[in-house]
mmCIF file of C-alpha atoms and ligand atoms in Angstrom:
data_model
loop_
_atom_site.group_PDB
_atom_site.id
_atom_site.type_symbol
_atom_site.label_atom_id
_atom_site.label_comp_id
_atom_site.label_asym_id
_atom_site.label_seq_id
_atom_site.Cartn_x
_atom_site.Cartn_y
_atom_site.Cartn_z
ATOM 1 C CA MET A 1375 -4.292 16.324 -13.240
ATOM 2 C CA GLY A 1376 -6.790 17.509 -15.811
ATOM 3 C CA LEU A 1377 -10.186 19.083 -15.361
ATOM 4 C CA LEU A 1378 -11.940 15.863 -16.335
ATOM 5 C CA GLU A 1379 -10.177 13.959 -13.569
ATOM 6 C CA ASP A 1380 -11.058 16.680 -11.074
ATOM 7 C CA LEU A 1381 -14.712 16.555 -12.051
ATOM 8 C CA LYS A 1382 -14.711 12.781 -11.952
ATOM 9 C CA SER A 1383 -13.204 12.843 -8.488
ATOM 10 C CA ILE A 1384 -15.774 15.335 -7.219
ATOM 11 C CA PHE A 1385 -18.654 13.447 -8.823
ATOM 12 C CA TYR A 1386 -17.703 10.031 -7.519
ATOM 13 C CA SER A 1387 -16.706 11.268 -4.086
ATOM 14 C CA ARG A 1388 -20.334 12.188 -3.459
ATOM 15 C CA LYS A 1389 -20.948 8.480 -3.110
ATOM 16 C CA LEU A 1390 -24.076 8.614 -5.251
ATOM 17 C CA THR A 1391 -22.770 5.779 -7.350
ATOM 18 C CA CYS A 1392 -20.846 2.746 -6.159
ATOM 19 C CA SER A 1393 -17.157 2.966 -6.985
ATOM 20 C CA VAL A 1394 -17.099 -0.713 -7.964
ATOM 21 C CA CYS A 1395 -20.300 -1.379 -9.954
ATOM 22 C CA ARG A 1396 -21.221 2.254 -10.693
ATOM 23 C CA ARG A 1397 -24.844 1.606 -9.858
ATOM 24 C CA GLU A 1398 -26.837 3.832 -7.566
ATOM 25 C CA ASN A 1399 -25.406 3.654 -4.070
ATOM 26 C CA PHE A 1400 -27.532 3.761 -0.934
ATOM 27 C CA SER A 1401 -24.755 3.051 1.567
ATOM 28 C CA ASP A 1402 -22.834 5.815 3.310
ATOM 29 C CA ARG A 1403 -19.527 4.681 1.839
ATOM 30 C CA THR A 1404 -18.129 4.741 -1.691
ATOM 31 C CA VAL A 1405 -18.898 1.050 -2.227
ATOM 32 C CA CYS A 1406 -22.476 -0.281 -2.226
ATOM 33 C CA ASP A 1407 -23.409 -2.986 0.282
ATOM 34 C CA GLU A 1408 -23.527 -5.666 -2.388
ATOM 35 C CA CYS A 1409 -20.034 -4.924 -3.671
ATOM 36 C CA PHE A 1410 -18.688 -4.427 -0.166
ATOM 37 C CA ALA A 1411 -19.574 -8.036 0.564
ATOM 38 C CA THR A 1412 -17.402 -9.172 -2.352
ATOM 39 C CA LEU A 1413 -14.244 -7.303 -1.294
ATOM 40 C CA PRO A 1414 -11.275 -9.653 -0.637
ATOM 41 C CA PHE A 1415 -10.661 -8.680 2.976
ATOM 42 C CA ASN A 1416 -7.718 -10.357 4.682
ATOM 43 C CA GLY A 1417 -9.050 -12.379 7.594
ATOM 44 C CA GLU A 1418 -7.438 -14.639 10.164
ATOM 45 C CA SER A 1419 -5.564 -16.696 7.571
ATOM 46 C CA ILE A 1420 -2.569 -14.440 7.251
ATOM 47 C CA CYS A 1421 1.149 -14.416 7.958
ATOM 48 C CA GLY A 1422 1.757 -13.004 11.436
ATOM 49 C CA HIS A 1423 4.686 -11.008 10.144
ATOM 50 C CA CYS A 1424 3.928 -9.639 6.657
ATOM 51 C CA GLY A 1425 0.145 -9.923 6.828
ATOM 52 C CA ARG A 1426 -0.242 -11.578 3.420
ATOM 53 C CA ALA A 1427 -3.083 -14.054 2.961
ATOM 54 C CA THR A 1428 -1.930 -17.611 3.638
ATOM 55 C CA PRO A 1429 -3.621 -21.036 3.319
ATOM 56 C CA TYR A 1430 -3.896 -21.125 7.118
ATOM 57 C CA PRO A 1431 -2.817 -18.761 9.931
ATOM 58 C CA ALA A 1432 0.972 -18.869 10.304
ATOM 59 C CA GLU A 1433 3.551 -17.045 12.379
ATOM 60 C CA TYR A 1434 5.727 -16.715 9.298
ATOM 61 C CA CYS A 1435 4.699 -17.483 5.732
ATOM 62 C CA ASP A 1436 7.061 -19.226 3.328
ATOM 63 C CA TYR A 1437 8.071 -15.854 2.042
ATOM 64 C CA CYS A 1438 9.084 -14.494 5.468
ATOM 65 C CA LYS A 1439 10.703 -17.640 6.796
ATOM 66 C CA ASN A 1440 14.464 -17.331 7.132
ATOM 67 C CA LYS A 1441 14.343 -13.845 5.725
ATOM 68 C CA GLU A 1442 15.794 -10.805 7.384
ATOM 69 C CA SER A 1443 13.353 -7.913 7.499
ATOM 70 C CA PHE A 1444 13.665 -4.279 8.485
ATOM 71 C CA ILE A 1445 9.896 -4.086 8.816
ATOM 72 C CA ASP A 1446 8.800 -5.142 12.284
ATOM 73 C CA LEU A 1447 5.220 -5.770 11.292
ATOM 74 C CA ALA A 1448 3.171 -5.389 8.126
ATOM 75 C CA ARG A 1449 -0.563 -5.560 7.596
ATOM 76 C CA SER A 1450 -2.875 -4.957 4.682
ATOM 77 C CA VAL A 1451 -6.615 -4.617 4.426
ATOM 78 C CA TYR A 1452 -7.184 -6.702 1.306
ATOM 79 C CA ASP A 1453 -5.701 -9.523 -0.631
ATOM 80 C CA TYR A 1454 -4.723 -8.058 -3.981
ATOM 81 C CA GLU A 1455 -7.584 -9.528 -6.011
ATOM 82 C CA GLN A 1456 -10.584 -8.120 -7.857
ATOM 83 C CA PRO A 1457 -12.428 -5.843 -7.385
ATOM 84 C CA ILE A 1458 -9.726 -4.236 -5.214
ATOM 85 C CA LYS A 1459 -7.170 -4.521 -8.028
ATOM 86 C CA GLY A 1460 -9.399 -2.393 -10.230
ATOM 87 C CA LEU A 1461 -10.078 0.164 -7.502
ATOM 88 C CA ILE A 1462 -6.393 0.575 -6.709
ATOM 89 C CA HIS A 1463 -5.602 0.936 -10.385
ATOM 90 C CA ARG A 1464 -8.112 3.762 -10.691
ATOM 91 C CA PHE A 1465 -6.873 5.354 -7.498
ATOM 92 C CA LYS A 1466 -3.330 5.259 -8.778
ATOM 93 C CA TYR A 1467 -3.637 5.966 -12.475
ATOM 94 C CA ASP A 1468 -7.047 7.495 -13.153
ATOM 95 C CA GLY A 1469 -7.065 10.339 -10.687
ATOM 96 C CA GLU A 1470 -9.745 8.833 -8.437
ATOM 97 C CA LYS A 1471 -8.114 10.179 -5.306
ATOM 98 C CA TYR A 1472 -11.376 10.195 -3.362
ATOM 99 C CA LEU A 1473 -10.910 6.434 -2.895
ATOM 100 C CA ALA A 1474 -8.259 7.211 -0.287
ATOM 101 C CA GLU A 1475 -11.057 7.958 2.167
ATOM 102 C CA GLU A 1476 -12.530 4.474 1.853
ATOM 103 C CA PHE A 1477 -9.097 2.855 2.006
ATOM 104 C CA ALA A 1478 -7.991 4.872 5.051
ATOM 105 C CA LEU A 1479 -11.160 3.953 6.908
ATOM 106 C CA GLU A 1480 -10.431 0.243 6.542
ATOM 107 C CA MET A 1481 -6.706 0.690 7.158
ATOM 108 C CA ASN A 1482 -7.504 2.319 10.455
ATOM 109 C CA LYS A 1483 -9.514 -0.722 11.532
ATOM 110 C CA ILE A 1484 -6.536 -3.015 10.879
ATOM 111 C CA PHE A 1485 -4.193 -0.528 12.496
ATOM 112 C CA THR A 1486 -6.248 -0.351 15.677
ATOM 113 C CA LYS A 1487 -6.642 -4.107 15.816
ATOM 114 C CA SER A 1488 -3.098 -5.210 15.024
ATOM 115 C CA MET A 1489 -0.708 -2.317 15.467
ATOM 116 C CA GLY A 1490 -1.977 0.118 18.034
ATOM 117 C CA PHE A 1491 0.699 2.731 18.471
ATOM 118 C CA VAL A 1492 3.098 4.671 16.254
ATOM 119 C CA ASP A 1493 4.696 8.108 16.563
ATOM 120 C CA CYS A 1494 4.258 9.184 12.979
ATOM 121 C CA VAL A 1495 3.066 8.250 9.509
ATOM 122 C CA ALA A 1496 5.390 8.210 6.501
ATOM 123 C CA PHE A 1497 4.752 7.586 2.816
ATOM 124 C CA VAL A 1498 6.825 6.205 -0.042
ATOM 125 C CA PRO A 1499 8.221 9.282 -1.789
ATOM 126 C CA SER A 1500 8.373 9.651 -5.551
ATOM 127 C CA THR A 1501 10.743 11.673 -7.704
ATOM 128 C CA ASP A 1502 9.725 15.118 -8.991
ATOM 129 C CA LYS A 1503 9.600 13.671 -12.484
ATOM 130 C CA LYS A 1504 7.107 10.979 -11.513
ATOM 131 C CA LEU A 1505 5.084 13.481 -9.550
ATOM 132 C CA LYS A 1506 4.828 15.722 -12.601
ATOM 133 C CA GLU A 1507 3.764 12.831 -14.800
ATOM 134 C CA ARG A 1508 1.056 11.525 -12.484
ATOM 135 C CA GLY A 1509 0.069 14.729 -10.755
ATOM 136 C CA TYR A 1510 0.131 13.174 -7.301
ATOM 137 C CA ASN A 1511 1.845 10.549 -5.217
ATOM 138 C CA GLN A 1512 -0.765 7.951 -4.291
ATOM 139 C CA SER A 1513 1.204 6.826 -1.248
ATOM 140 C CA ARG A 1514 1.236 10.389 0.061
ATOM 141 C CA VAL A 1515 -2.475 10.869 -0.625
ATOM 142 C CA LEU A 1516 -3.198 7.739 1.407
ATOM 143 C CA ALA A 1517 -0.855 8.700 4.228
ATOM 144 C CA GLU A 1518 -2.420 12.170 4.411
ATOM 145 C CA GLU A 1519 -5.905 10.699 4.604
ATOM 146 C CA PHE A 1520 -4.810 8.190 7.240
ATOM 147 C CA SER A 1521 -3.080 10.893 9.258
ATOM 148 C CA LYS A 1522 -6.165 13.117 9.065
ATOM 149 C CA LEU A 1523 -8.376 10.291 10.273
ATOM 150 C CA THR A 1524 -6.143 9.107 13.110
ATOM 151 C CA GLU A 1525 -4.528 12.438 14.009
ATOM 152 C CA ILE A 1526 -1.135 10.738 13.930
ATOM 153 C CA PRO A 1527 1.342 13.279 12.538
ATOM 154 C CA LEU A 1528 2.460 12.851 8.947
ATOM 155 C CA ILE A 1529 6.161 13.236 8.268
ATOM 156 C CA ASP A 1530 7.842 14.133 5.000
ATOM 157 C CA ALA A 1531 11.322 13.020 5.981
ATOM 158 C CA VAL A 1532 12.466 10.982 2.993
ATOM 159 C CA GLN A 1533 13.229 11.913 -0.580
ATOM 160 C CA LYS A 1534 13.467 9.712 -3.619
ATOM 161 C CA ILE A 1535 16.700 10.800 -5.200
ATOM 162 C CA LYS A 1536 17.001 8.299 -8.010
ATOM 163 C CA GLU A 1537 14.429 7.187 -10.568
ATOM 164 C CA THR A 1538 14.099 3.424 -10.547
ATOM 165 C CA GLU A 1539 13.551 1.132 -13.506
ATOM 166 C CA SER A 1540 10.291 -0.760 -13.836
ATOM 167 C CA GLN A 1541 10.263 -3.644 -11.369
ATOM 168 C CA VAL A 1542 8.259 -5.931 -13.640
ATOM 169 C CA GLY A 1543 9.867 -9.297 -14.181
ATOM 170 C CA LEU A 1544 12.711 -8.633 -11.773
ATOM 171 C CA SER A 1545 13.624 -11.138 -9.089
ATOM 172 C CA VAL A 1546 13.695 -10.034 -5.451
ATOM 173 C CA LYS A 1547 17.477 -9.718 -5.669
ATOM 174 C CA GLU A 1548 17.297 -7.637 -8.840
ATOM 175 C CA ARG A 1549 14.625 -5.424 -7.303
ATOM 176 C CA LYS A 1550 16.881 -4.783 -4.337
ATOM 177 C CA GLU A 1551 19.714 -3.846 -6.652
ATOM 178 C CA ASN A 1552 17.395 -1.585 -8.651
ATOM 179 C CA LEU A 1553 16.279 0.245 -5.491
ATOM 180 C CA LYS A 1554 19.762 0.730 -4.119
ATOM 181 C CA GLY A 1555 20.437 4.352 -3.209
ATOM 182 C CA CYS A 1556 17.030 5.614 -4.315
ATOM 183 C CA PHE A 1557 15.859 6.935 -0.920
ATOM 184 C CA LYS A 1558 17.479 9.515 1.303
ATOM 185 C CA VAL A 1559 16.323 10.485 4.783
ATOM 186 C CA VAL A 1560 16.577 14.275 4.731
ATOM 187 C CA GLU A 1561 14.986 14.956 8.125
ATOM 188 C CA LYS A 1562 16.693 12.520 10.471
ATOM 189 C CA ALA A 1563 15.383 14.255 13.595
ATOM 190 C CA GLU A 1564 11.855 13.346 12.542
ATOM 191 C CA VAL A 1565 12.540 9.610 12.683
ATOM 192 C CA LYS A 1566 15.239 9.238 15.315
ATOM 193 C CA GLY A 1567 13.985 7.232 18.281
ATOM 194 C CA LYS A 1568 10.540 6.951 16.695
ATOM 195 C CA THR A 1569 8.165 4.193 15.720
ATOM 196 C CA VAL A 1570 7.309 4.949 12.118
ATOM 197 C CA LEU A 1571 4.360 3.624 10.122
ATOM 198 C CA ILE A 1572 4.806 3.541 6.345
ATOM 199 C CA VAL A 1573 1.531 3.762 4.447
ATOM 200 C CA ASP A 1574 1.320 2.598 0.836
ATOM 201 C CA ASP A 1575 -1.151 1.180 -1.675
ATOM 202 C CA VAL A 1576 0.121 -2.310 -2.520
ATOM 203 C CA MET A 1577 2.819 -4.563 -1.148
ATOM 204 C CA THR A 1578 4.026 -6.795 -3.961
ATOM 205 C CA THR A 1579 7.396 -8.363 -3.129
ATOM 206 C CA GLY A 1580 7.833 -5.759 -0.409
ATOM 207 C CA SER A 1581 11.215 -4.682 -1.803
ATOM 208 C CA THR A 1582 10.338 -0.991 -1.861
ATOM 209 C CA LEU A 1583 8.986 -1.005 1.692
ATOM 210 C CA GLU A 1584 12.012 -2.994 2.884
ATOM 211 C CA THR A 1585 14.428 -0.548 1.273
ATOM 212 C CA LEU A 1586 12.631 2.385 2.845
ATOM 213 C CA ALA A 1587 12.420 0.676 6.238
ATOM 214 C CA GLU A 1588 16.140 -0.035 6.150
ATOM 215 C CA LYS A 1589 16.862 3.647 5.482
ATOM 216 C CA LEU A 1590 14.555 4.753 8.305
ATOM 217 C CA LYS A 1591 16.213 2.372 10.741
ATOM 218 C CA LYS A 1592 19.669 3.521 9.728
ATOM 219 C CA ALA A 1593 18.472 7.061 10.427
ATOM 220 C CA GLY A 1594 17.532 6.019 13.964
ATOM 221 C CA ALA A 1595 13.944 4.791 13.799
ATOM 222 C CA ILE A 1596 13.361 2.225 16.545
ATOM 223 C CA LYS A 1597 10.538 0.400 14.835
ATOM 224 C CA VAL A 1598 9.134 0.495 11.335
ATOM 225 C CA LEU A 1599 5.673 -0.849 10.553
ATOM 226 C CA ALA A 1600 3.982 -1.001 7.177
ATOM 227 C CA LEU A 1601 0.304 -0.697 6.388
ATOM 228 C CA THR A 1602 -0.966 -1.113 2.847
ATOM 229 C CA VAL A 1603 -4.370 -1.188 1.235
ATOM 230 C CA ALA A 1604 -3.594 -4.578 -0.307
ATOM 231 C CA SER A 1605 -0.854 -7.165 -0.443
ATOM 232 C CA VAL A 1606 -0.055 -9.759 -3.052
ATOM 233 C CA SER A 1607 -0.338 -13.189 -1.539
ATOM 234 C CA PHE A 1608 1.314 -16.262 -2.873
ATOM 235 C CA ASN A 1609 1.146 -19.898 -2.045
ATOM 236 C CA LYS A 1610 -2.435 -19.222 -1.055
ATOM 237 C CA ASN A 1611 -3.705 -22.351 -2.724
ATOM 238 C CA LYS A 1612 -1.239 -24.684 -1.181
ATOM 239 C CA GLY A 1613 0.278 -27.127 -3.598
ATOM 240 C CA GLU A 1614 -0.422 -25.110 -6.698
ATOM 241 C CA GLU A 1615 2.215 -22.504 -6.238
ATOM 242 C CA GLN A 1616 4.423 -24.296 -3.813
ATOM 243 C CA GLY A 1617 8.079 -23.629 -4.230
ATOM 244 C CA GLU A 1618 7.470 -20.248 -5.749
ATOM 245 C CA LYS A 1619 9.837 -17.837 -4.124
ATOM 246 C CA THR A 1620 8.392 -14.547 -5.262
ATOM 247 C CA PRO A 1621 4.784 -13.453 -5.190
ATOM 248 C CA LYS A 1622 3.023 -13.135 -8.505
ATOM 249 C CA THR A 1623 3.522 -9.718 -9.981
ATOM 250 C CA GLU A 1624 1.254 -7.672 -12.148
ATOM 251 C CA LYS A 1625 1.914 -5.104 -14.742
ATOM 252 C CA MET A 1626 0.048 -2.437 -12.829
ATOM 253 C CA ASN A 1627 2.497 -2.821 -9.977
ATOM 254 C CA GLU A 1628 5.463 -1.934 -12.021
ATOM 255 C CA ASN A 1629 6.660 0.685 -9.591
ATOM 256 C CA LEU A 1630 6.492 -1.306 -6.450
HETATM 257 ZN ZN1 ZN B 2204 -21.602 -1.775 -6.149
HETATM 258 ZN ZN1 ZN B 2205 4.930 -13.403 5.602
#
């Protein structure tokens, strides 16, 4: 990361300006009170399994119905809409790592309310090449912040051993194929017999999290939960998108 990004991160992290509207901020968080009220928080109308926003509360959404999952429970703080989309984009691509603090704070609220107990926190690893390009792994930054806040130990047990193609425009099946063999659990002892929480920024189709969860379970994890800042909902406006089998995808989520 360059000097400019570092300075930007330091400047914004002082919370003097709102990270959404950039106006003077009088709240004690990175988002001003006015903008905070506009954030697309997930409420009661979610899928009981994957946590995506749904038209009405449901045990399983259309996406989870009749689908095998290696993730026992997933929750996300926000529906992936503006202004959260913009914030996550800046967190991920513009070096605004300080946003992890705000995200972790809200993630912890959902965690306490809906999940309760895990042995350790894991992140979605990236390849060395990707890490060099971006300077940091946003999933790791989030997991570190979450671990710091909750004092739940962070584990670094998985490696990404294969670079994956962009996931844009791929069907769920193609995404699965694309992700095949990309993760390797290198520290099996860290996950064996454990309940593991994977922390990440956005859950789009969930293919990446599923692939990782499958690996963790094969390495002996008893339960795998997933907690993301946001999740892409679909079929939210019932009727409109009915019959759609995959959630809408966005260019900025190309690596998910
Ligand atoms: Zn604001
Ligand atoms: Zn669901």
